[in-house]
Amino acid sequence: MHYGNLRDPNAEYTMRDLSSETMGLTADRGERRDVEITDVQTVIVDGNYPWTLVRVYTDAGPVGNGEAYWGGALPEIIERLTPFVVGENPLDIDRLYEHMVQKMSGEGSIAGKDIAAISGIELALHDVAGKILDVPAYQLLGGKYRDSVRTYCDCHTEDEADPEACADEAERVVEELGYDALKFDLDVPSGHEKDRANRHLRRPEIEHKAEIVRQVTERVGDRADAAFDCHWAFASGSAKRLARELEQYDVWWLEDPVPPENHDVQREVTQSTGTPIAAGENVYRTHGQRRLITEEGVDIVAPDCPKVGGMRETAKIATLADMFYLPVAMHNVSSPIGTMASAHVGAAIPNALAVEYHSYELGWWEDLVEEDDLIVDGYMDVPEEPGLGLTLDLDAVEAHLAEGQELFDAA
Ligand code: MG
């Protein structure tokens, strides 16, 4: 039975055409649900981050590809999770997610590596469920708001503390690579530090950071939006002074100016300034993001899909954020698998601002999959193929395995 024409919004159907009897849907649906997970396997690829690729195998044939952020102990944790999903139905994504969280609760599965590991399986379940049901993963999340998702390019320079070098690189990334959205690090040494451990910013340090922001934003002008990342580096008062200093420039957002643990400080910093503040990559699940959103601790929510709990969890966070009229900019340092998972979420949520792309210097990011041109002029078209719409190039995966890793078995 073919469903393909049901995805054509311009096709016209009569009631008779759509009846389940005519389409044979009833019998087909039963067959499609009769499927079990048979195995879960992982490999770590040595990218510009360690990318933990996750495969979910089923007795129906299709294999799901996912990714968890990032390497370390993730394969061991995923191995411990595997018995909890083998024999289960891969179409019951939400139930399996809750099941895995519950099974790992004694180990502290409210955050951290446990949730990242669960995220990797959750992404692979979306891929395999899409393949079994013959729908793109975004369809499992409720359908599309947009065909193409904006990405922003995380930029680096050899001398990251040189404002002019940053502006030159911004110019290059906009003109040569075609991006209209960028991010630079702002927790870079200025040469004026006396003690970085106290998180205090001295006046010349603030002026140096403001100069990076001034040169980058003025150089790209209307051609691109520019965000700046502080990686949780500064004290409360210093973060406020920096954010206020940057109000005169056209900053897309200032990211993680203070450490992530104390929500009250995060909120105070955000509410003290007109500079948009983003945070969220270092808190987990909807529960972890809740106060950031409901107490207006951020202007922009920044969950990491292969880390925060997966695609549905990211969509749930986006739904909560949308109730507070907050946009979502997905943090991402993943291979094409995790990045495309974020793009499917970005297609399916109303309040998607952008997805990060963090591998422009690597040279072989896209080689890991058979598809080409995943990002064109800074935008990702979301595939209409089933699942995530990507095919792992296993030769390329093997060529870039991290030390000690072996390629997936053909389970
Ligand atoms: Mg960041």
PDB file of N, CA and C and ligand atoms in Angstrom, residues 183 229 231-232 255-256 281 331, ligand 1:
ATOM      1  N   LYS A 183      28.314  33.206  14.988  1.00  0.00           N
ATOM      2  CA  LYS A 183      28.589  33.323  16.421  1.00  0.00           C
ATOM      3  C   LYS A 183      30.091  33.315  16.657  1.00  0.00           C
ATOM      4  N   ASP A 229      29.302  34.239  22.501  1.00  0.00           N
ATOM      5  CA  ASP A 229      29.182  33.201  23.538  1.00  0.00           C
ATOM      6  C   ASP A 229      30.203  33.417  24.645  1.00  0.00           C
ATOM      7  N   HIS A 231      30.328  31.214  27.440  1.00  0.00           N
ATOM      8  CA  HIS A 231      30.641  29.923  28.072  1.00  0.00           C
ATOM      9  C   HIS A 231      30.646  29.996  29.605  1.00  0.00           C
ATOM     10  N   TRP A 232      29.657  30.662  30.181  1.00  0.00           N
ATOM     11  CA  TRP A 232      29.420  30.650  31.630  1.00  0.00           C
ATOM     12  C   TRP A 232      30.573  31.242  32.439  1.00  0.00           C
ATOM     13  N   GLU A 255      25.424  34.879  24.874  1.00  0.00           N
ATOM     14  CA  GLU A 255      25.113  33.521  25.347  1.00  0.00           C
ATOM     15  C   GLU A 255      25.864  33.188  26.625  1.00  0.00           C
ATOM     16  N   ASP A 256      25.156  32.617  27.570  1.00  0.00           N
ATOM     17  CA  ASP A 256      25.728  32.066  28.805  1.00  0.00           C
ATOM     18  C   ASP A 256      26.745  32.993  29.464  1.00  0.00           C
ATOM     19  N   GLU A 281      21.970  25.359  26.951  1.00  0.00           N
ATOM     20  CA  GLU A 281      22.649  24.164  26.465  1.00  0.00           C
ATOM     21  C   GLU A 281      23.173  23.305  27.603  1.00  0.00           C
ATOM     22  N   HIS A 331      21.442  24.858  20.267  1.00  0.00           N
ATOM     23  CA  HIS A 331      22.877  24.611  20.341  1.00  0.00           C
ATOM     24  C   HIS A 331      23.171  23.305  19.618  1.00  0.00           C
TER      25      HIS A 331
HETATM   26 MG    MG B   1      27.401  28.023  23.923  1.00  0.00          MG
END
